Short mmCIF file of C-alpha atoms and ligand atoms in Angstrom, two decimals:
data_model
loop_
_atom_site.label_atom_id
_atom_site.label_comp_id
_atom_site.label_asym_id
_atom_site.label_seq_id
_atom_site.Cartn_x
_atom_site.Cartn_y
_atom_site.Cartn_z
CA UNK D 287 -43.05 -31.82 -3.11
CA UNK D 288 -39.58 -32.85 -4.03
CA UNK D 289 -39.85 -30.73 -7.57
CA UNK D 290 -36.67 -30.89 -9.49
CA UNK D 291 -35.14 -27.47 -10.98
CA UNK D 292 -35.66 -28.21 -14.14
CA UNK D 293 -39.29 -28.45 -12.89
CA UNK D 294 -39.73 -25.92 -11.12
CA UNK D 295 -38.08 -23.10 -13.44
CA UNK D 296 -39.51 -24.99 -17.29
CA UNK D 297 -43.18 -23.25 -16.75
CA UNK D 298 -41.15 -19.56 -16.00
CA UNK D 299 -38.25 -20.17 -19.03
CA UNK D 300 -41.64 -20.96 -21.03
CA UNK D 301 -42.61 -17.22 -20.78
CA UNK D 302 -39.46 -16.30 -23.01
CA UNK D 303 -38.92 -16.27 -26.86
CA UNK D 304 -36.85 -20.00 -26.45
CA UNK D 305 -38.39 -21.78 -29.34
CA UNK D 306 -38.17 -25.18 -27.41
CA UNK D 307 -38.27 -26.35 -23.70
CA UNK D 308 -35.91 -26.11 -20.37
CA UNK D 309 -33.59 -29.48 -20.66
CA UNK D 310 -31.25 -28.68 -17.92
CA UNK D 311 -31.20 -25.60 -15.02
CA UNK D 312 -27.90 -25.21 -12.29
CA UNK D 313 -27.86 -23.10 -9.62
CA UNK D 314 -24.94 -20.53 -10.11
CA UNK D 315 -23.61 -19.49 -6.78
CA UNK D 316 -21.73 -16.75 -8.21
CA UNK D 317 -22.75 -13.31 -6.65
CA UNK D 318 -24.60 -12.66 -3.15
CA UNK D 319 -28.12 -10.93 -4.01
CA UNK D 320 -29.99 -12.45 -7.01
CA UNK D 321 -30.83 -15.73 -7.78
CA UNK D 322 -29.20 -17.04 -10.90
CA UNK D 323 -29.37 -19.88 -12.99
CA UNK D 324 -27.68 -21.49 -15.67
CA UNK D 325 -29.96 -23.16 -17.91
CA UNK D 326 -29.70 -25.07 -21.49
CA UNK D 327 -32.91 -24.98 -23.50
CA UNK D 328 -33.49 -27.10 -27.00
CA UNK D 329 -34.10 -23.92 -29.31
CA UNK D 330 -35.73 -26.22 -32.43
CA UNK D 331 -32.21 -27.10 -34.01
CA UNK D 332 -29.80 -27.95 -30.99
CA UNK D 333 -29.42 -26.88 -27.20
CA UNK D 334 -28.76 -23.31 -26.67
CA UNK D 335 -27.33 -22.05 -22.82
CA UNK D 336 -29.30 -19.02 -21.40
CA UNK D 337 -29.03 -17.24 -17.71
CA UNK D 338 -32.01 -17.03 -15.65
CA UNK D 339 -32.41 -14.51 -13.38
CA UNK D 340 -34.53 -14.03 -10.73
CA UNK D 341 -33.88 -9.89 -9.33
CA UNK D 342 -33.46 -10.19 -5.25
CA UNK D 343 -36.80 -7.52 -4.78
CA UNK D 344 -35.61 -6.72 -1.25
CA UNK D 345 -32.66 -5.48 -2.20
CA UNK D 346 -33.95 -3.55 -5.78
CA UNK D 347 -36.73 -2.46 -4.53
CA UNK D 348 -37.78 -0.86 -8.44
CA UNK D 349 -37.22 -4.23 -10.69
CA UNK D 350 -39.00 -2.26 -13.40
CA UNK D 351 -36.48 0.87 -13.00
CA UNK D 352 -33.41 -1.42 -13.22
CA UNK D 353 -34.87 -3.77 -16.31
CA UNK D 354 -35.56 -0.16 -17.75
CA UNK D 355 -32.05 0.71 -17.56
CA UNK D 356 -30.61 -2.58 -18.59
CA UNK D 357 -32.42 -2.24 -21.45
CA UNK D 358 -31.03 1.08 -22.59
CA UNK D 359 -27.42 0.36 -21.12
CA UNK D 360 -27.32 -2.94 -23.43
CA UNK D 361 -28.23 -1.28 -26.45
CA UNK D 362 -26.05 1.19 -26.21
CA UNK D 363 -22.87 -0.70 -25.79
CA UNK D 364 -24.45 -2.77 -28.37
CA UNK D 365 -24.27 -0.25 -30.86
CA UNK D 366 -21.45 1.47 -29.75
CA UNK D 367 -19.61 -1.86 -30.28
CA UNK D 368 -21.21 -2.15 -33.63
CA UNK D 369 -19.94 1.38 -34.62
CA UNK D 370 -16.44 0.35 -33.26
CA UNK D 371 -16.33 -2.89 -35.98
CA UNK D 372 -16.53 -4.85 -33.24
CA UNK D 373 -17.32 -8.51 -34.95
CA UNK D 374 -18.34 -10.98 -31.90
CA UNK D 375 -20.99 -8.71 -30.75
CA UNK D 376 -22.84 -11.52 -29.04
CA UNK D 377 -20.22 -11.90 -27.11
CA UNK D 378 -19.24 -8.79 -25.64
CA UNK D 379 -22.35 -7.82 -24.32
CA UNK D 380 -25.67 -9.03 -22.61
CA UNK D 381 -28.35 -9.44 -24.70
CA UNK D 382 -31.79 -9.92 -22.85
CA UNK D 383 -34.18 -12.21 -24.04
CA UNK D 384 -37.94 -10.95 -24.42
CA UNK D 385 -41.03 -12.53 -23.06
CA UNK D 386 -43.57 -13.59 -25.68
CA UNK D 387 -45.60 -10.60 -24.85
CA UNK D 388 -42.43 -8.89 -25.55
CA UNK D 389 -41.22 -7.30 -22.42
CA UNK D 390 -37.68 -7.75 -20.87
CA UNK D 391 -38.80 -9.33 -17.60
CA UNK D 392 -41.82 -12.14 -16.36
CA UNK D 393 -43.23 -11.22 -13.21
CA UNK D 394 -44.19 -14.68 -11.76
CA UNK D 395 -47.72 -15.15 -9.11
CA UNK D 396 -45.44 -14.80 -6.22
CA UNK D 397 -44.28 -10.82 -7.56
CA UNK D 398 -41.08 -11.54 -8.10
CA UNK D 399 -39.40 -10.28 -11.61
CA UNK D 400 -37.26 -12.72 -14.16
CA UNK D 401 -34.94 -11.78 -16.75
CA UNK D 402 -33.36 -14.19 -19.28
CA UNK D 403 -30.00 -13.90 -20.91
CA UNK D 404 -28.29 -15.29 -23.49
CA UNK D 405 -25.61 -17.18 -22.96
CA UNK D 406 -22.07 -16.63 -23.57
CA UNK D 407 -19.77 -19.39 -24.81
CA UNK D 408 -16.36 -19.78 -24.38
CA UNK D 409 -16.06 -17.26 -21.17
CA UNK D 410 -15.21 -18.38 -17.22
CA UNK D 411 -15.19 -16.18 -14.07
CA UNK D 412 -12.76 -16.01 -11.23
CA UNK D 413 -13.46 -15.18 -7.46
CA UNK D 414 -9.41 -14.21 -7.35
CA UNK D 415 -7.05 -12.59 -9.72
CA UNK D 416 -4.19 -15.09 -9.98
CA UNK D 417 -1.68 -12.51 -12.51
CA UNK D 418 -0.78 -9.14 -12.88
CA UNK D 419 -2.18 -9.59 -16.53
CA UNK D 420 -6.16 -10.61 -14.83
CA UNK D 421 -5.70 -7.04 -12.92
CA UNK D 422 -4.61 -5.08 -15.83
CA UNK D 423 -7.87 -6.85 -17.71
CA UNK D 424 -10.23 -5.88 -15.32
CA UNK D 425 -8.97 -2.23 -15.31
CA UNK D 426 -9.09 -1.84 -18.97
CA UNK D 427 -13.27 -3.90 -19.24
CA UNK D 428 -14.39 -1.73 -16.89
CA UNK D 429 -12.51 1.48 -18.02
CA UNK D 430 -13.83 0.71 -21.80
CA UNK D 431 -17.38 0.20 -19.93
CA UNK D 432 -17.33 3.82 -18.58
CA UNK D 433 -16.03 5.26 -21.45
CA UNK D 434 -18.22 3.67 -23.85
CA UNK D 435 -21.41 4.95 -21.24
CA UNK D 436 -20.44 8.65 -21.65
CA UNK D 437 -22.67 9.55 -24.38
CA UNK D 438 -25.70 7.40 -23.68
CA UNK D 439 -28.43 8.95 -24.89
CA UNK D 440 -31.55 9.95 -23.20
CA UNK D 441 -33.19 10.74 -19.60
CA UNK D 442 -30.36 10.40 -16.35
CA UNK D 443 -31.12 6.80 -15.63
CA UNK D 444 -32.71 5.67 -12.42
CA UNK D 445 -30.85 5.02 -8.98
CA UNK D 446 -31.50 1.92 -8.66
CA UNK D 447 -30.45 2.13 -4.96
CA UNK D 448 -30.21 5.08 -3.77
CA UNK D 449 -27.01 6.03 -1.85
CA UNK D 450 -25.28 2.99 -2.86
CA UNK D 451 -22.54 4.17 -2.08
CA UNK D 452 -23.06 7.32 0.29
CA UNK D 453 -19.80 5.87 2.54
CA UNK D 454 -21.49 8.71 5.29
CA UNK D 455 -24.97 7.18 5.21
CA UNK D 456 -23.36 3.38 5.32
CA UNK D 457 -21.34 4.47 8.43
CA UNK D 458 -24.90 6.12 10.14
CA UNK D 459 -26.73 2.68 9.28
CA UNK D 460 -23.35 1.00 11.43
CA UNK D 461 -23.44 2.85 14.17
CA UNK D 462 -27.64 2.39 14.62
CA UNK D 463 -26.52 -1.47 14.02
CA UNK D 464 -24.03 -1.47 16.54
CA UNK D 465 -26.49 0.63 19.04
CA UNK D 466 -29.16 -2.24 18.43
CA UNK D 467 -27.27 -4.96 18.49
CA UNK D 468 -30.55 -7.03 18.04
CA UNK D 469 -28.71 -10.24 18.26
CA UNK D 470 -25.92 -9.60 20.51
CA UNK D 471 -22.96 -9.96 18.26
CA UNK D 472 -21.26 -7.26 18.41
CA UNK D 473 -19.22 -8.60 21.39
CA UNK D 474 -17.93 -10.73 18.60
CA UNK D 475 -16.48 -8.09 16.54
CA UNK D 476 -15.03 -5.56 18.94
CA UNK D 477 -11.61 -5.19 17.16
CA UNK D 478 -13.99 -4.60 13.67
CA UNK D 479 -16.12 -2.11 15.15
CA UNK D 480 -13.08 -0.27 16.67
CA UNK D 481 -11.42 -0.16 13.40
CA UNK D 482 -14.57 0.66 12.18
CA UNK D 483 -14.99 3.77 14.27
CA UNK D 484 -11.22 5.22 13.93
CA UNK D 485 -11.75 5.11 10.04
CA UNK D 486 -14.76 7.27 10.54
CA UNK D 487 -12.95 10.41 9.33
CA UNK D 488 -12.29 9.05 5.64
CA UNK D 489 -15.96 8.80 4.70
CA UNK D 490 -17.19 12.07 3.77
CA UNK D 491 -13.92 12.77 1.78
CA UNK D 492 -15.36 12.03 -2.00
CA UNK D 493 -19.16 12.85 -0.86
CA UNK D 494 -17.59 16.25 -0.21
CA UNK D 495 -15.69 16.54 -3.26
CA UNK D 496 -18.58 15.46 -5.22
CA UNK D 497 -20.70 18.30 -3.85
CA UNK D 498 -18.44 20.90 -4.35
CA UNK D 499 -19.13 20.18 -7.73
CA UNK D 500 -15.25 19.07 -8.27
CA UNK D 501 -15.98 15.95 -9.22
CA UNK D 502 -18.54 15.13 -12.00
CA UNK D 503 -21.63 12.74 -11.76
CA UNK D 504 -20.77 9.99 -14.52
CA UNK D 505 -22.73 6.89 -15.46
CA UNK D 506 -20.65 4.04 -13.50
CA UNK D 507 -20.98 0.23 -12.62
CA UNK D 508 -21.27 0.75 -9.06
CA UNK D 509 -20.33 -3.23 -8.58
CA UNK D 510 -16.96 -3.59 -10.32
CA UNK D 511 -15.74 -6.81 -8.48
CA UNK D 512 -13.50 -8.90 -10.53
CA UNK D 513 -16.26 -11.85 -10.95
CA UNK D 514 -18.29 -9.40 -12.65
CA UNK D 515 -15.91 -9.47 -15.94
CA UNK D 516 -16.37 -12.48 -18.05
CA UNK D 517 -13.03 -13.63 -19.07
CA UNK D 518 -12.23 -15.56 -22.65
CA UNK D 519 -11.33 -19.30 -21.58
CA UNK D 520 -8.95 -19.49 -24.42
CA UNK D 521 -6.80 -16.02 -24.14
CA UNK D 522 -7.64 -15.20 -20.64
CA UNK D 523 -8.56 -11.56 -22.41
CA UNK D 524 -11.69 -9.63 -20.62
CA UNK D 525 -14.38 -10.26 -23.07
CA UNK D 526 -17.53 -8.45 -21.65
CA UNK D 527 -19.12 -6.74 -18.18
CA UNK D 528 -22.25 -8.55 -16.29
CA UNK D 529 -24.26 -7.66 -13.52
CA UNK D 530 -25.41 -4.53 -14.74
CA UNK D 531 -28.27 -3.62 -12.19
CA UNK D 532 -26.17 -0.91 -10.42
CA UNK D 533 -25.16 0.82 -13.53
CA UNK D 534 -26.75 4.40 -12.74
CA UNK D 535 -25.56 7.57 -12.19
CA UNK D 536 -22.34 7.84 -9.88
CA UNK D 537 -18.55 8.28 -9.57
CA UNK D 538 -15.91 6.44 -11.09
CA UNK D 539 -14.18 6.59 -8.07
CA UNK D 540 -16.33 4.23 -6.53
CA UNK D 541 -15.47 1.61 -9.43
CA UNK D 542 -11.68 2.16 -9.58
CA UNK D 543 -12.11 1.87 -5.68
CA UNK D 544 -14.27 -1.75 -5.98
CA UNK D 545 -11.47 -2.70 -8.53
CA UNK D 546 -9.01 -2.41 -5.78
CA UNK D 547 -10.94 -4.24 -3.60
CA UNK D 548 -11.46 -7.02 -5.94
CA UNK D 549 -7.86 -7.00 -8.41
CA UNK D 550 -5.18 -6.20 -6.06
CA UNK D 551 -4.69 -9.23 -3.47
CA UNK D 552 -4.68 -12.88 -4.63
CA UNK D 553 -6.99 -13.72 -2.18
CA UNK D 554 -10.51 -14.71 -1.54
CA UNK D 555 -13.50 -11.75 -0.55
CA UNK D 556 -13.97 -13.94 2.68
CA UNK D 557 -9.98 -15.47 2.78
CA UNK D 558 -9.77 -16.39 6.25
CA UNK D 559 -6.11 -16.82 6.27
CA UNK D 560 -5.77 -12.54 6.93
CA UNK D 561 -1.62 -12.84 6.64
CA UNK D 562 -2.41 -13.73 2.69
CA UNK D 563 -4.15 -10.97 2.47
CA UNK D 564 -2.18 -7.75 0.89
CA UNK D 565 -2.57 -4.91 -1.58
CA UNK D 566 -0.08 -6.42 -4.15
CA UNK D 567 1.77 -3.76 -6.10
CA UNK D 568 2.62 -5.10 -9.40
CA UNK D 569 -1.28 -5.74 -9.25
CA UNK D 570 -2.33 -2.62 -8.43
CA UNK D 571 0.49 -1.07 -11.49
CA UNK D 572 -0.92 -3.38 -14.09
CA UNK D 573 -4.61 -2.37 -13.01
CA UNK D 574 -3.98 1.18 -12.74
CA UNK D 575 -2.66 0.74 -16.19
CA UNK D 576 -5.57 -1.03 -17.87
CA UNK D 577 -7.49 1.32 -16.42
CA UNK D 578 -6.31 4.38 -17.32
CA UNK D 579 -5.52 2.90 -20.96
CA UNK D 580 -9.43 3.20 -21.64
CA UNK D 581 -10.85 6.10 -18.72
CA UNK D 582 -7.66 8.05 -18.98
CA UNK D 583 -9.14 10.04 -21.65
CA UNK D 584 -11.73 11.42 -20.08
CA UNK D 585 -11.07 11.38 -16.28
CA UNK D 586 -10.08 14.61 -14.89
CA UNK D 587 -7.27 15.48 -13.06
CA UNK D 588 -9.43 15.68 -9.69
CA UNK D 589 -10.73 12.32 -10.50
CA UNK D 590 -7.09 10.81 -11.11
CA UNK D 591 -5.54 12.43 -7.91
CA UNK D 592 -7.75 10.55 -5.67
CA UNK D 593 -8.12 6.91 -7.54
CA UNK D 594 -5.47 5.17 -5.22
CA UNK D 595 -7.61 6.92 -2.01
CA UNK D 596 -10.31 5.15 -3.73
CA UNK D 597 -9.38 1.80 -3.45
CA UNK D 598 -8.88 2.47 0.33
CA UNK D 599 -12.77 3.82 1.03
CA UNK D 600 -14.45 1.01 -1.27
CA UNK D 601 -12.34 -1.61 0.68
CA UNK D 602 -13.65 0.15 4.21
CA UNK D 603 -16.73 0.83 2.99
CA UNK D 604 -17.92 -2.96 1.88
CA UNK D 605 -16.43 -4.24 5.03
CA UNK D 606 -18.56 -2.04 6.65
CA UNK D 607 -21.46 -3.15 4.67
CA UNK D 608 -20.26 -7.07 5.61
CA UNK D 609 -20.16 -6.18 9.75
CA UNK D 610 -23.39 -3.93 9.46
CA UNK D 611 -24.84 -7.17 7.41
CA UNK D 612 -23.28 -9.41 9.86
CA UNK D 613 -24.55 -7.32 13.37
CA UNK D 614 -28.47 -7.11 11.67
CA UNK D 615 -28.59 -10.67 11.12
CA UNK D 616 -27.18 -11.46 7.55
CA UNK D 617 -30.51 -10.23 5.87
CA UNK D 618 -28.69 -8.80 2.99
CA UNK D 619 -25.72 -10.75 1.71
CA UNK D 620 -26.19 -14.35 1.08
CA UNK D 621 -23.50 -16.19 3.34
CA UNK D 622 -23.00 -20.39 3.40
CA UNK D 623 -21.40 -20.09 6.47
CA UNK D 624 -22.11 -18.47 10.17
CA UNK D 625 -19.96 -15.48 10.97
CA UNK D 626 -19.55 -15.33 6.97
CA UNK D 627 -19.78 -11.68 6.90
CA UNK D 628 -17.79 -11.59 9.75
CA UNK D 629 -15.41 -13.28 7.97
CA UNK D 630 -16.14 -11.23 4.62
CA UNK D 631 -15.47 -8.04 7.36
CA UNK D 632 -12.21 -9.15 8.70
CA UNK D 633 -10.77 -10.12 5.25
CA UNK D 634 -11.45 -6.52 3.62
CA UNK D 635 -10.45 -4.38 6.75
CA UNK D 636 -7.12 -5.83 6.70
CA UNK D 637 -6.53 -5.15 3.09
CA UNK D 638 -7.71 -1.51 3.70
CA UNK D 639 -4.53 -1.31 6.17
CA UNK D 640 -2.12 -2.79 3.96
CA UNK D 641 -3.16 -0.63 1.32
CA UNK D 642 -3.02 2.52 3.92
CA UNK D 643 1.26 1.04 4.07
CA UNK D 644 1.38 1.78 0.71
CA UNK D 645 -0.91 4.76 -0.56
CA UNK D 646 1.88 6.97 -1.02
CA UNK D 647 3.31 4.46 -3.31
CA UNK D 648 0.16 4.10 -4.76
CA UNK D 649 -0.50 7.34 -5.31
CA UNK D 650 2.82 7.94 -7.30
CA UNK D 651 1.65 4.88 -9.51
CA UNK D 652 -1.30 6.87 -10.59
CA UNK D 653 1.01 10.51 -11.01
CA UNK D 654 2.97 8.84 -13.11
CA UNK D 655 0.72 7.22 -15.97
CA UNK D 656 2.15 8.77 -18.74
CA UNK D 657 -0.75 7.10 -21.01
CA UNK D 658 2.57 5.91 -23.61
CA UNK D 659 3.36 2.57 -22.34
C1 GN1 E 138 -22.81 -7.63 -4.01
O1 GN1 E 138 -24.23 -9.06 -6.46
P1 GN1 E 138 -22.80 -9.17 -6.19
O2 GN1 E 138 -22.46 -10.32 -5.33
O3 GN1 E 138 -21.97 -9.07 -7.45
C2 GN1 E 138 -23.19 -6.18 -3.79
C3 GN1 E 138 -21.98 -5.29 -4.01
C4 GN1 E 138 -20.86 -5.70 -3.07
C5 GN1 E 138 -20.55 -7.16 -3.30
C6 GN1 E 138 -19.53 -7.65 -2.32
C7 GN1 E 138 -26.38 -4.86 -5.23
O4 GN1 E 138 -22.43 -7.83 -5.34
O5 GN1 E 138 -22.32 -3.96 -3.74
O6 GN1 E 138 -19.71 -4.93 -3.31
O7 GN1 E 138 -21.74 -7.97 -3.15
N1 GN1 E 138 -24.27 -5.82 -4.69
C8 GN1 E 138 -25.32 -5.13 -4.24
O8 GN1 E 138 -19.05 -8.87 -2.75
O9 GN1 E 138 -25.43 -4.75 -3.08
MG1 MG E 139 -21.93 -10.12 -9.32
#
């Protein structure tokens, strides 16, 4: 009874290769699946900041399979990086701590799996992109992410949830959610579900493209929200890419698609004030442009043509995710408020119909990188 943190998380931080103890542990309520914490540890010399993780096992149901590919994705970029000159290596990638048995991960008495990362100094996350310049970052870190994935060596890595983004199979789980209804809310999302239903037709468009073999299978994020790029407190530049536990085989689509989600209105995932909410142009140039400064030379032309339609079936599609979430009882999102992924729902279906105004626009944006600027 009444353990502090610091208790409660020294005897799991002592598993690790951190020569001295736990001094100080803070919830971070950045991200809604795992549990993470930021904690400062005296190393022998001074303190040292680490990340302790623990991996949400409902959700990643194969904590092994994604620690595997962590592993192998962070040595990679590692010594792609390296190969590059690239001096601040520390900094522009994760590097896992080992156990003292020297595995990546401690699995605790309860089953569940931890993970350890170092710190990085000097960085800061937003939940909003407040310049053009913050979308044009996030377009390039995640662009040089893909492109520096496309020779990893070795076995296809695991799906670390499979289907992640199968838009068909998330609208089949909405409809059996809506048919439920186990606790009656779906009176309180009508207009949602409605929307929900007429945008049925978009969600086999890149599932069917992909299986006619005309768009390739790349390694990809999968979970490209703007929070997920540490950003350099000093220059505002993108410095590195976290939350790598998606990154398995998939489409860039879906990651130029979560970057539109996430880069292109000023606003809040769960903004409640929906009139703020807007697919902002000179966001979406300046991203398109980052992002095509590092993918552009290796994405294919069927890729490219349907990057703006992208940004239109992520949007749907996570909104979809939110209302399913939201009609089954919030079991899968963490939310600090009721009616949060309601909320969360709301916010990203009216983005997917501003950007619907402007696709055409959009879709000229994209035709007319000319890769010189
Ligand atoms: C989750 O873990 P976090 O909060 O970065 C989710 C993403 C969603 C996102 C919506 C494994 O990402 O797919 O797009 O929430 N991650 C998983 O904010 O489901
Ligand atoms: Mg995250």
């Amino acid at each position: 009874m009444g353990q502090t943190l610091e208790e409660r998380l020294g005897p799991i931080v002592e598993r690790f290769a951190i020569p001295g103890p736990l001094v100080q542990a803070e919830v971070c309520k950045i991200g809604h699946i795992n549990e993470t914490y930021w904690v400062i540890c005296y190393d022998g010399r001074g303190l040292s900041r680490y990340v302790l993780q623990k991996i949400n096992r409902h959700v990643f149901q194969n904590p092994p399979a994604v620690m595997d590919n962590l592993e192998r994705v962070c040595r990679h970029l590692r010594n792609k990086l390296k190969q590059q000159g690239e001096s601040q290596l520390d900094r522009r990638c994760l590097t896992l701590v080992p156990t003292r048995t020297g595995q990546f991960y401690h699995v605790d008495d309860q089953g569940e799996h931890w993970r350890v990362f170092v710190g990085i100094d000097g960085v800061r996350t937003y939940e909003a992109v407040e310049s053009p310049y913050h979308a044009r970052e996030v377009g390039r870190a995640f662009g040089e992410f893909q492109q520096l994935l496309v020779d990893l060596p070795g076995e296809r890595l695991h799906e670390t949830i499979p289907d992640f983004h199968h838009t068909r199979k998330r609208f089949e789980a909405f409809v059996q959610a809506v048919e439920q209804d186990p606790l009656n809310r779906a009176r309180n999302a009508r207009a949602e579900i409605e929307f929900a239903f007429r945008h049925q037709p978009i969600t086999g468009i890149i599932l069917d493209a992909l299986s006619r073999g005309e768009i390739p299978e790349r390694i990809t994020h999968n979970d490209t929200k703007f929070n997920n790029v540490l950003m350099d407190l000093a220059t505002d530049r993108a410095v590195a890419v976290v939350d790598l536990d998606t990154v398995m085989p998939g489409c860039v689509l879906y990651d130029f698609g979560d970057m539109v989600r996430t880069a292109t209105s000023p606003t809040l995932e769960d903004e409640q004030d929906l009139s703020q909410v807007r697919m902002e142009l000179p966001l979406f140039r300046q991203l398109v442009e980052g992002y095509l400064s590092a993918a552009g030379s290796f994405l294919t032309s069927a890729e490219r043509n349907l990057l703006a339609f992208a940004g239109k079936l992520i949007t749907f599609e996570t909104g979809l995710r939110f209302l399913t979430d939201y009609l089954l009882g919030d079991n899968y999102f963490r939310i600090h408020r009721p009616r949060h992924n309601l909320d969360r729902c709301r916010t990203q279906f009216k983005l997917v119909e501003s950007i619907e105004q402007q696709e055409e626009v959009m879709q000229q944006v994209v035709a007319s990188w000319n890769g010189h600027k």
